CSV table of C-alpha atoms in Angstrom, one decimal:
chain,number,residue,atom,x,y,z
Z,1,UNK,CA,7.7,135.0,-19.9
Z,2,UNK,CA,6.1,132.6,-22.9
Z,3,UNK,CA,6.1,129.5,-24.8
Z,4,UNK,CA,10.0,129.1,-25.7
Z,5,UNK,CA,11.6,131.5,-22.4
Z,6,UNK,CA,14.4,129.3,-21.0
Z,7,UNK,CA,15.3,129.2,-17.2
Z,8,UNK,CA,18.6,127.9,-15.8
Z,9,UNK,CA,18.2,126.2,-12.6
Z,10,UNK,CA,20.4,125.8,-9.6
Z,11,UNK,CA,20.6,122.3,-8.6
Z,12,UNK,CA,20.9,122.0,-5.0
Z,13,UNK,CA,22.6,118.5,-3.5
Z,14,UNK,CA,22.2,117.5,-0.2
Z,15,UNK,CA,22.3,114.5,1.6
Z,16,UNK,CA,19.4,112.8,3.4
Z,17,UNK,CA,20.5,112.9,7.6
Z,18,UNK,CA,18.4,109.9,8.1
Z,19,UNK,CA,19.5,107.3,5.3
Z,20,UNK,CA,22.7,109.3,3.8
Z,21,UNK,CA,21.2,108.9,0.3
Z,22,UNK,CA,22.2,111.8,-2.3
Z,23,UNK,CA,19.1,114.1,-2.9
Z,24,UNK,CA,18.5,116.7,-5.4
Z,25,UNK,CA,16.5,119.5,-5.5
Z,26,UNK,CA,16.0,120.4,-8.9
Z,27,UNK,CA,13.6,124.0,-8.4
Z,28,UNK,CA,14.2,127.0,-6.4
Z,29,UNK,CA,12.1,127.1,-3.1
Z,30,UNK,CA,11.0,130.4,-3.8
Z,31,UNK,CA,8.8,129.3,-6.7
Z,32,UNK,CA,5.9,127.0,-7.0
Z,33,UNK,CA,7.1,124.0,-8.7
Z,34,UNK,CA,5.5,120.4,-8.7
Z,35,UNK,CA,5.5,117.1,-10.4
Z,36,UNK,CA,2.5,115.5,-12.6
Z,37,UNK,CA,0.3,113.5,-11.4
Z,38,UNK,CA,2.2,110.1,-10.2
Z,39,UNK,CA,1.0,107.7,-12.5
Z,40,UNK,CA,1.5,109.7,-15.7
Z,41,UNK,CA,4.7,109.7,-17.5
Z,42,UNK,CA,7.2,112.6,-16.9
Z,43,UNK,CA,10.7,111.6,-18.1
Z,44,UNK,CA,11.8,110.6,-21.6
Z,45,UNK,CA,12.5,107.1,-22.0
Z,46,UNK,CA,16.4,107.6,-21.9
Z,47,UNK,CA,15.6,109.7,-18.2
Z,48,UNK,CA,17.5,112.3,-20.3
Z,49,UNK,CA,14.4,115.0,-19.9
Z,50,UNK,CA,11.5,115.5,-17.2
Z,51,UNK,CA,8.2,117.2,-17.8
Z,52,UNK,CA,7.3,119.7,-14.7
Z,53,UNK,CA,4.9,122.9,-13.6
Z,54,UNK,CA,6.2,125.9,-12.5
Z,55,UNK,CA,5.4,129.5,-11.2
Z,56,UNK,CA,7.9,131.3,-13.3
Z,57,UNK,CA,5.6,133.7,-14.8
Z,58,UNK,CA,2.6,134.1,-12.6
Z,59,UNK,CA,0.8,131.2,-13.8
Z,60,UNK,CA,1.2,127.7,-13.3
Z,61,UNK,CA,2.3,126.1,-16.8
Z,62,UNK,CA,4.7,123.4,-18.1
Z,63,UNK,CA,8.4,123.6,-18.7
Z,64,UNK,CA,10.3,120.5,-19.8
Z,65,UNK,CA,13.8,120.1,-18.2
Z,66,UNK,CA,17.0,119.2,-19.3
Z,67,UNK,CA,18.7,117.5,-16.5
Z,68,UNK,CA,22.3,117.5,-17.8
Z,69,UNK,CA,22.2,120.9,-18.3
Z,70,UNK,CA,19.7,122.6,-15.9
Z,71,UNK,CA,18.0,124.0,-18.1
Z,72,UNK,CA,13.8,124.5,-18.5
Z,73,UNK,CA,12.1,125.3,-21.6
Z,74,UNK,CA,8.6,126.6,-21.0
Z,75,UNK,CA,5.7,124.6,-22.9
Z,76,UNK,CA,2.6,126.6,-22.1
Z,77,UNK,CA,1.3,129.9,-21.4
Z,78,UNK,CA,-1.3,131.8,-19.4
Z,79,UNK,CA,-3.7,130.6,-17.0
Z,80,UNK,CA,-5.7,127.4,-17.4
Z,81,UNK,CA,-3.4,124.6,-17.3
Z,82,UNK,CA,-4.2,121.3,-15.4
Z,83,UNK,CA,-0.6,121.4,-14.4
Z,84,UNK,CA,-1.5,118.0,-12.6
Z,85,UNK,CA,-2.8,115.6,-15.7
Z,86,UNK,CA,-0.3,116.1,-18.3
Z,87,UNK,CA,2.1,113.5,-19.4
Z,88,UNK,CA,4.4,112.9,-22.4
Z,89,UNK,CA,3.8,110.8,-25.8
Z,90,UNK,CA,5.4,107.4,-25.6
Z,91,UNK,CA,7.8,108.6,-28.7
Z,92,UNK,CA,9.2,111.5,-26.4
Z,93,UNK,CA,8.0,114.0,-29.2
Z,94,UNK,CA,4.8,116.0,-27.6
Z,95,UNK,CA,3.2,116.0,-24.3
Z,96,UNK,CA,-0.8,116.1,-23.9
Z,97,UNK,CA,-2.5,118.5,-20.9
Z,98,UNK,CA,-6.6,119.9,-20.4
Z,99,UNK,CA,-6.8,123.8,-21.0
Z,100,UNK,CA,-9.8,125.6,-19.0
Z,101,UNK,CA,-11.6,122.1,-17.9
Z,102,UNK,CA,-12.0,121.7,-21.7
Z,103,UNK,CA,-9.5,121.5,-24.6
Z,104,UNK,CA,-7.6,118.6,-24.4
Z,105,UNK,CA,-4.1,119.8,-26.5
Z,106,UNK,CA,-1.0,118.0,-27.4
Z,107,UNK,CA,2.2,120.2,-27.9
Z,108,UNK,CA,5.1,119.5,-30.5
Z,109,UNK,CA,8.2,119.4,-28.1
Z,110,UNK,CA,10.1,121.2,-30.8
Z,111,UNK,CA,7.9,123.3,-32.2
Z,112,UNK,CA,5.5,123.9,-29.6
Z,113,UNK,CA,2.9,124.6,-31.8
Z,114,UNK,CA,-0.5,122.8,-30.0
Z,115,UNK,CA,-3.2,121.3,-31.3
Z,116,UNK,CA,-6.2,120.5,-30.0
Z,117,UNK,CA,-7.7,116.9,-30.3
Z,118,UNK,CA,-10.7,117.0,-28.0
Z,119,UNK,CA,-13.2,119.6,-26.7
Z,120,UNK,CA,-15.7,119.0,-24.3
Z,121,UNK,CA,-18.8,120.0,-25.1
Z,122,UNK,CA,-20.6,123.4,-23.6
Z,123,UNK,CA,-22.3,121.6,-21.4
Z,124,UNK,CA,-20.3,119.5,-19.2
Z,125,UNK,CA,-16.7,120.4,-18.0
Z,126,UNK,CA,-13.4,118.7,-18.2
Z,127,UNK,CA,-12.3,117.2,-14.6
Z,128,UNK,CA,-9.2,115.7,-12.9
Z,129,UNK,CA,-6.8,113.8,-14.3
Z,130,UNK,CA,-7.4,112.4,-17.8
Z,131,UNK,CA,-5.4,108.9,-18.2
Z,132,UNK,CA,-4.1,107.2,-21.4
Z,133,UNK,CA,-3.0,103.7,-22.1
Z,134,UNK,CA,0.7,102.7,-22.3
Z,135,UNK,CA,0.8,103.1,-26.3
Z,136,UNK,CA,-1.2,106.7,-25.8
Z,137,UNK,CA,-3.9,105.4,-28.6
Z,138,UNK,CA,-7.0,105.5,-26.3
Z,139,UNK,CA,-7.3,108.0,-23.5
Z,140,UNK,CA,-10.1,107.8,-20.2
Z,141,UNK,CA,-11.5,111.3,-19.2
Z,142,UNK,CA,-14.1,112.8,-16.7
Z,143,UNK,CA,-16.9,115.1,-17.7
Z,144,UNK,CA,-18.7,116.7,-15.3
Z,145,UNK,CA,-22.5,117.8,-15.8
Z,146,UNK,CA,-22.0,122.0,-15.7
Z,147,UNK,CA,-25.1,122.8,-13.2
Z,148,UNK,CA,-23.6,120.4,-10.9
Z,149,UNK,CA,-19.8,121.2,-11.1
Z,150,UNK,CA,-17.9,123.2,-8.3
Z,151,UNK,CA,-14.1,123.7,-8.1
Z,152,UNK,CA,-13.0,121.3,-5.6
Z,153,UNK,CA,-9.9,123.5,-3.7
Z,154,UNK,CA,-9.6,122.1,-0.9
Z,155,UNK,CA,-11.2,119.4,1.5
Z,156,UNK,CA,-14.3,120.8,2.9
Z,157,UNK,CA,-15.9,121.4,-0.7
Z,158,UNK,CA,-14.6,118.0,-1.3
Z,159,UNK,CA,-16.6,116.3,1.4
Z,160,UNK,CA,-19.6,118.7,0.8
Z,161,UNK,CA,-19.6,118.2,-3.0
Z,162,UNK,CA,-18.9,114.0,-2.9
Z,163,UNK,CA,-20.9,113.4,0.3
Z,164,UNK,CA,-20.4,109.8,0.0
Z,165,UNK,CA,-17.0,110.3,-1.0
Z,166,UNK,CA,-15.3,109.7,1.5
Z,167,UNK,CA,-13.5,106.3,1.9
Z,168,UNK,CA,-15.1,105.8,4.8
Z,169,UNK,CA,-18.1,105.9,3.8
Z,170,UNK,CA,-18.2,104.3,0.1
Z,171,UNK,CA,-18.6,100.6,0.2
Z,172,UNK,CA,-17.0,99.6,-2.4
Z,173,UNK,CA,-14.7,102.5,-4.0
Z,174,UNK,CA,-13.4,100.2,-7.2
Z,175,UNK,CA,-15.0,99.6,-10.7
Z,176,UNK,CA,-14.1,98.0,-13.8
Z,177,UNK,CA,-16.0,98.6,-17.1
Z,178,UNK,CA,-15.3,97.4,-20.6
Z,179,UNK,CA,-14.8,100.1,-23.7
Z,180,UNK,CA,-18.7,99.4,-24.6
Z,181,UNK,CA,-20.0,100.5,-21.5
Z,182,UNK,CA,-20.8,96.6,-20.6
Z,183,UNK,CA,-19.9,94.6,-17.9
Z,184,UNK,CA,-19.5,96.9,-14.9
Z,185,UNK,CA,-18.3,95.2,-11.8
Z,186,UNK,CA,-16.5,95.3,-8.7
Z,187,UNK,CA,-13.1,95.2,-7.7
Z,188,UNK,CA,-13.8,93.5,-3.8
Z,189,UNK,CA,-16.1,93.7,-1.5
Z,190,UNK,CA,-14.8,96.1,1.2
Z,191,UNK,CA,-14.8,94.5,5.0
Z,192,UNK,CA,-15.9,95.7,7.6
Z,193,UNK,CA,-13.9,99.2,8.7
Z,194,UNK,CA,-12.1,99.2,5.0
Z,195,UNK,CA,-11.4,101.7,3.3
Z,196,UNK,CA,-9.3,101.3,-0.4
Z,197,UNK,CA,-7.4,103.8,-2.1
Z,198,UNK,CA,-4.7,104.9,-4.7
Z,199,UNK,CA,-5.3,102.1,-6.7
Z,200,UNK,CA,-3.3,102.3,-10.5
Z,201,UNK,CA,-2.8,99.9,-13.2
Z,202,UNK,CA,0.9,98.5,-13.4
Z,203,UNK,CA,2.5,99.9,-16.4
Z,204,UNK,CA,3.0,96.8,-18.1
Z,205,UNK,CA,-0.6,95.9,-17.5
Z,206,UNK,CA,0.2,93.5,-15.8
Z,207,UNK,CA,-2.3,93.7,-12.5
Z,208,UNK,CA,-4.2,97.0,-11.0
Z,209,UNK,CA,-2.8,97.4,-7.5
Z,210,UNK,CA,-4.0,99.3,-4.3
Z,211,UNK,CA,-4.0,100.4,-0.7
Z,212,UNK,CA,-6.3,99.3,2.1
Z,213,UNK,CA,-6.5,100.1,5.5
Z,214,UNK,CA,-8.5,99.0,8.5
Z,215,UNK,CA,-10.3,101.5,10.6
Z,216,UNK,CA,-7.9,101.7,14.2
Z,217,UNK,CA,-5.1,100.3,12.7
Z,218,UNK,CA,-2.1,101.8,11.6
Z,219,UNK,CA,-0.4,99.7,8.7
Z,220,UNK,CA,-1.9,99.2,5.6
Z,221,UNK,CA,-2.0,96.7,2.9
Z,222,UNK,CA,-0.6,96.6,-1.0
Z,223,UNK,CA,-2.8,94.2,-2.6
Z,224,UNK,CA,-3.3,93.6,-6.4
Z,225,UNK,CA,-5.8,92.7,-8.4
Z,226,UNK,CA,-6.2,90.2,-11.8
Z,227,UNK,CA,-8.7,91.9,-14.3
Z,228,UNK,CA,-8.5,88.6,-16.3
Z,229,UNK,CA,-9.4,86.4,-13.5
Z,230,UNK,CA,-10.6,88.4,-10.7
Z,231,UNK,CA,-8.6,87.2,-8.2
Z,232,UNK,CA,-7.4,89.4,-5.4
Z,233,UNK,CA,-4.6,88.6,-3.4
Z,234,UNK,CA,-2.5,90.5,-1.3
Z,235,UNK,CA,1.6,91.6,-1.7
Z,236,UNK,CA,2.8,92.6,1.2
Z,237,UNK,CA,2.3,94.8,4.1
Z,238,UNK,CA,3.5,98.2,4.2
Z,239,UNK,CA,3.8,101.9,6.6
Z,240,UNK,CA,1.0,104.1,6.2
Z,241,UNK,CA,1.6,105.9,3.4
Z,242,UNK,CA,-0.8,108.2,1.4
Z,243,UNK,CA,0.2,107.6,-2.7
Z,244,UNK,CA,1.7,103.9,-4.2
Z,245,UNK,CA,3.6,103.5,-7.9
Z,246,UNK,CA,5.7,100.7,-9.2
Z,247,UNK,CA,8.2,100.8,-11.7
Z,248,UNK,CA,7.3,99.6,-15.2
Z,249,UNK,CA,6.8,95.5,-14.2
Z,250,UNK,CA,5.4,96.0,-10.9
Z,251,UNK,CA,8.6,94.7,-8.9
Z,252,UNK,CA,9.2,97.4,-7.3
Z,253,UNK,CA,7.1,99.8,-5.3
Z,254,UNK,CA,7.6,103.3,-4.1
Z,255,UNK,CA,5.4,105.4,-1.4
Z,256,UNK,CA,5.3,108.4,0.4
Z,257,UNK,CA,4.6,108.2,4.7
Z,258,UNK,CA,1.6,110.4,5.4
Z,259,UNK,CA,-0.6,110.7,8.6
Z,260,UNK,CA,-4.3,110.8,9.0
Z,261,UNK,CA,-6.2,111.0,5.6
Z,262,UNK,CA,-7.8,113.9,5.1
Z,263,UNK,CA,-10.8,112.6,3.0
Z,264,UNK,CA,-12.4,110.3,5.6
Z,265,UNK,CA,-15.4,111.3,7.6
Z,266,UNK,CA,-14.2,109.4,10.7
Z,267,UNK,CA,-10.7,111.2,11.4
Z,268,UNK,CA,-10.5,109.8,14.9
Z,269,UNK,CA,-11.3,106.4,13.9
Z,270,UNK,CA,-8.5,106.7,11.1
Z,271,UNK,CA,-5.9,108.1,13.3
Z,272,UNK,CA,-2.4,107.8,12.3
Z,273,UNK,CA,0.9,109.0,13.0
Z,274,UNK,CA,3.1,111.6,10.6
Z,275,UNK,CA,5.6,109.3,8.9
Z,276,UNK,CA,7.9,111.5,6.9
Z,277,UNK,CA,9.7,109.0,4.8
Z,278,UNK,CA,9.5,107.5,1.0
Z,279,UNK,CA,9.4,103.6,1.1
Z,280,UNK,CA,10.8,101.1,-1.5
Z,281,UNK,CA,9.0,98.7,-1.3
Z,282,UNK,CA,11.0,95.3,-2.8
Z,283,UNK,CA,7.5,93.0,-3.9
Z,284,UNK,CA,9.7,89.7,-4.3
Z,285,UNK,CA,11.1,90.0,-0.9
Z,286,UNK,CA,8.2,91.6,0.5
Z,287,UNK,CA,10.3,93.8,2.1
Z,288,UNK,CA,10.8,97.7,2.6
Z,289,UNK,CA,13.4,100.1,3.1
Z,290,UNK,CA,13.6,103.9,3.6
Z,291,UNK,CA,14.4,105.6,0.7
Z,292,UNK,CA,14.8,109.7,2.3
Z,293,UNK,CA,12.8,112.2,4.2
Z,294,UNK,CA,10.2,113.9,2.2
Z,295,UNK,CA,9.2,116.1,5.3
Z,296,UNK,CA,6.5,117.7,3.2
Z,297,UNK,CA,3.1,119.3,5.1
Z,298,UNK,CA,0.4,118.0,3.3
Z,299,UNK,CA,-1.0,121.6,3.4
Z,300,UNK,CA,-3.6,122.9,0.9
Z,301,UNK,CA,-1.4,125.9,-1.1
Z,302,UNK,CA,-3.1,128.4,-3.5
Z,303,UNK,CA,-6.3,126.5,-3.3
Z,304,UNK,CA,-4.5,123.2,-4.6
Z,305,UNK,CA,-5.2,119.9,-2.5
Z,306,UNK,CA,-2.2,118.2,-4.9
Z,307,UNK,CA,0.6,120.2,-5.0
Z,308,UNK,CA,2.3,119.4,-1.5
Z,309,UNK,CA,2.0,115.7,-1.8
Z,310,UNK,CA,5.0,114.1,-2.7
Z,311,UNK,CA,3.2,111.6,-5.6
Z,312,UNK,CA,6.5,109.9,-5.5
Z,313,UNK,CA,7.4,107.6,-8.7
Z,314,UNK,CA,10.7,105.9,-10.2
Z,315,UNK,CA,13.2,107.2,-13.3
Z,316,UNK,CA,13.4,105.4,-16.0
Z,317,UNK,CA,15.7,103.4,-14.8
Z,318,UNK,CA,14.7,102.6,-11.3
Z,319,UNK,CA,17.6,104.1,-9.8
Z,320,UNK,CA,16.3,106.6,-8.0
Z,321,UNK,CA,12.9,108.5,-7.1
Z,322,UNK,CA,11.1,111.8,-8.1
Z,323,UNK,CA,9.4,113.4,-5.7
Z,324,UNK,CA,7.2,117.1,-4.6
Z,325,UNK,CA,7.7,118.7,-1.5
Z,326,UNK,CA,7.3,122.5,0.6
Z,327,UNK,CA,10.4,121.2,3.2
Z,328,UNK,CA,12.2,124.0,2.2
Z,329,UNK,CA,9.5,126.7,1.0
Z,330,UNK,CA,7.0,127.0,-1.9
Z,331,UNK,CA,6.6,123.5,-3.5
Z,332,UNK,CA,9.4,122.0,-5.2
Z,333,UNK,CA,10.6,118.8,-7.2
Z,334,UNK,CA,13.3,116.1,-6.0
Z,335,UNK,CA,15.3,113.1,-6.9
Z,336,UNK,CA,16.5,111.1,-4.4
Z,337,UNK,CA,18.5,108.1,-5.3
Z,338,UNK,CA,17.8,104.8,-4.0
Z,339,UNK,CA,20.4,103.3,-1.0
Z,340,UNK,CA,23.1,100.8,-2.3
Z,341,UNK,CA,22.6,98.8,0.6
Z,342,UNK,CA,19.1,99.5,2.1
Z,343,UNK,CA,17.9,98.5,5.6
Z,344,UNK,CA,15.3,95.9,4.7
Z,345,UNK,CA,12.3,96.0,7.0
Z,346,UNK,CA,9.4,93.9,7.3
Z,347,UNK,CA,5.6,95.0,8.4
């Protein structure tokens, strides 16, 4: 297959046995399929198309879906993609994704010819997931220094590479830095037995929001952050779940149940149990409700930490939830809907 092969897919529709919700798997279980990266944008404005990776052709590249019709266009070709980073243009017309740790590209949805508007230079290499603002003007990337990169597939490297990278053991895990380079500051001040994680900047730009736990506990804590003032205060409680996103105003809240991180030092200390559930979590209310099983296993596949992990975020129109999991197989992409009449719950 290349750039251009279409492939019909064969929507399975189940319903969740715990909450009764309507849930959709959109990939075949037999092929390696995830999601983006949670915070990056996948669907067209109208929800009428979602941006994807699949294993179709022996490589991990992009395909763009029509829902309606079931059908995937394939964007990419060959090996190299960052099938993790990409995300669409505001305008629904092209979609931007790293080549090789290197070329950053954007590709005409219609004519998929690519160009590429960045290269980093020969030596440093591209790394993780590269961020744009809202409007897609200005874009925030990593460079790594070439002598001291490593690819970091799976955990152990991770620790060994970032040896303070662990939560655990980083004191205060949040920065903020103007476009000049001046003012760098702190987010908080971590307390004693904190650790702070997944934080993301409300669509709207509204607030940056984030997760923080306490070493022996099991709960965790959505908290939010004013860049203008500095103030933190904190939302609500909420389960112990490993990723966060809200919707495009920050009203609502959606997370997947995890169990024990697996980038702490201190597992025992940060012992928790499997929860297998996507939350809603309702910020006005400060309330939660189960939204469906995920049932995912967190396990490292084809030396990807990512591609397991739910990274659960809204549609468009905040109806229901898309969502990664290996429940039934290889990795695979999901929508579950959100309950008409959810169970509220309260941490």
């Amino acid at each position: 297959m290349a750039k251009g092969m279409r492939v019909k897919l064969n929507y399975e529709v189940s319903r969740d046995p715990d909450t009764g919700v309507e849930v959709t798997r959109l990939t075949p279980p037999e092929v390696t399929c995830h999601r983006n990266y949670f915070y990056q944008k996948c669907f067209f404005n109208d929800g009428s198309h979602l941006l994807f990776a699949g294993e179709f052709d022996g490589h991990w590249n992009y395909y763009l879906l029509d829902l309606k019709n079931a059908e995937a266009v394939q964007l990419t070709e060959g090996a190299g993609d960052n099938t993790f980073g990409g995300f669409l243009s505001p305008d629904d017309t092209s979609f931007y994704y790293v080549k090789n740790d290197r070329s950053l590209l954007e590709v005409n949805l219609k004519t998929l010819v690519e160009r590429e508007v960045y290269r980093v230079p020969d030596e440093w290499v591209g790394y993780g997931t590269w961020v744009a603002n809202s409007d897609c003007t200005k874009l925030v990337g990593i460079e790594i220094a070439k002598s001291d990169w490593t690819p970091l597939n799976d955990w152990k490297i991770f620790h060994d590479f970032f040896h303070k990278g662990p939560h655990d053991l980083v004191d205060a895990r949040m920065w903020l830095v103007n476009e000049d380079g001046s003012n760098v500051r702190k987010v908080k001040e971590h307390a004693p037995g904190e650790s702070c994680t997944h934080e993301f900047w409300v669509p709207n730009g509204s607030a940056l929001v984030y997760v923080s736990y306490l070493k022996g506990q099991q709960g965790r804590t959505i908290s939010r952050y004013n860049p203008d003032t500095g103030v933190n205060e904190e939302v609500m409680k909420m389960p112990a779940c490993s990723h966060l996103m809200s919707n495009f105003d920050g009203t609502m809240l959606v997370g997947d149940g995890s169990g024990t991180p697996v980038d702490v030092k201190d597992t025992g200390g940060y012992t928790i149990d499997n929860d297998p559930y996507l939350y809603a979590f309702d910020v006005a209310k400060k309330a939660y409700f189960r939204i469906a099983r995920h049932d995912t296993s967190w396990a490292t596949v084809a030396n990807s930490r990512q591609v397991t992990h739910p990274h659960p975020s809204f549609t468009p129109d905040d109806t229901a939830v898309l969502f990664s999991s290996d429940k039934d197989g290889k990795p695979a992409l999901y929508i579950a809907k959100l309950p008409e009449q959810p169970e509220l719950l309260h941490a």
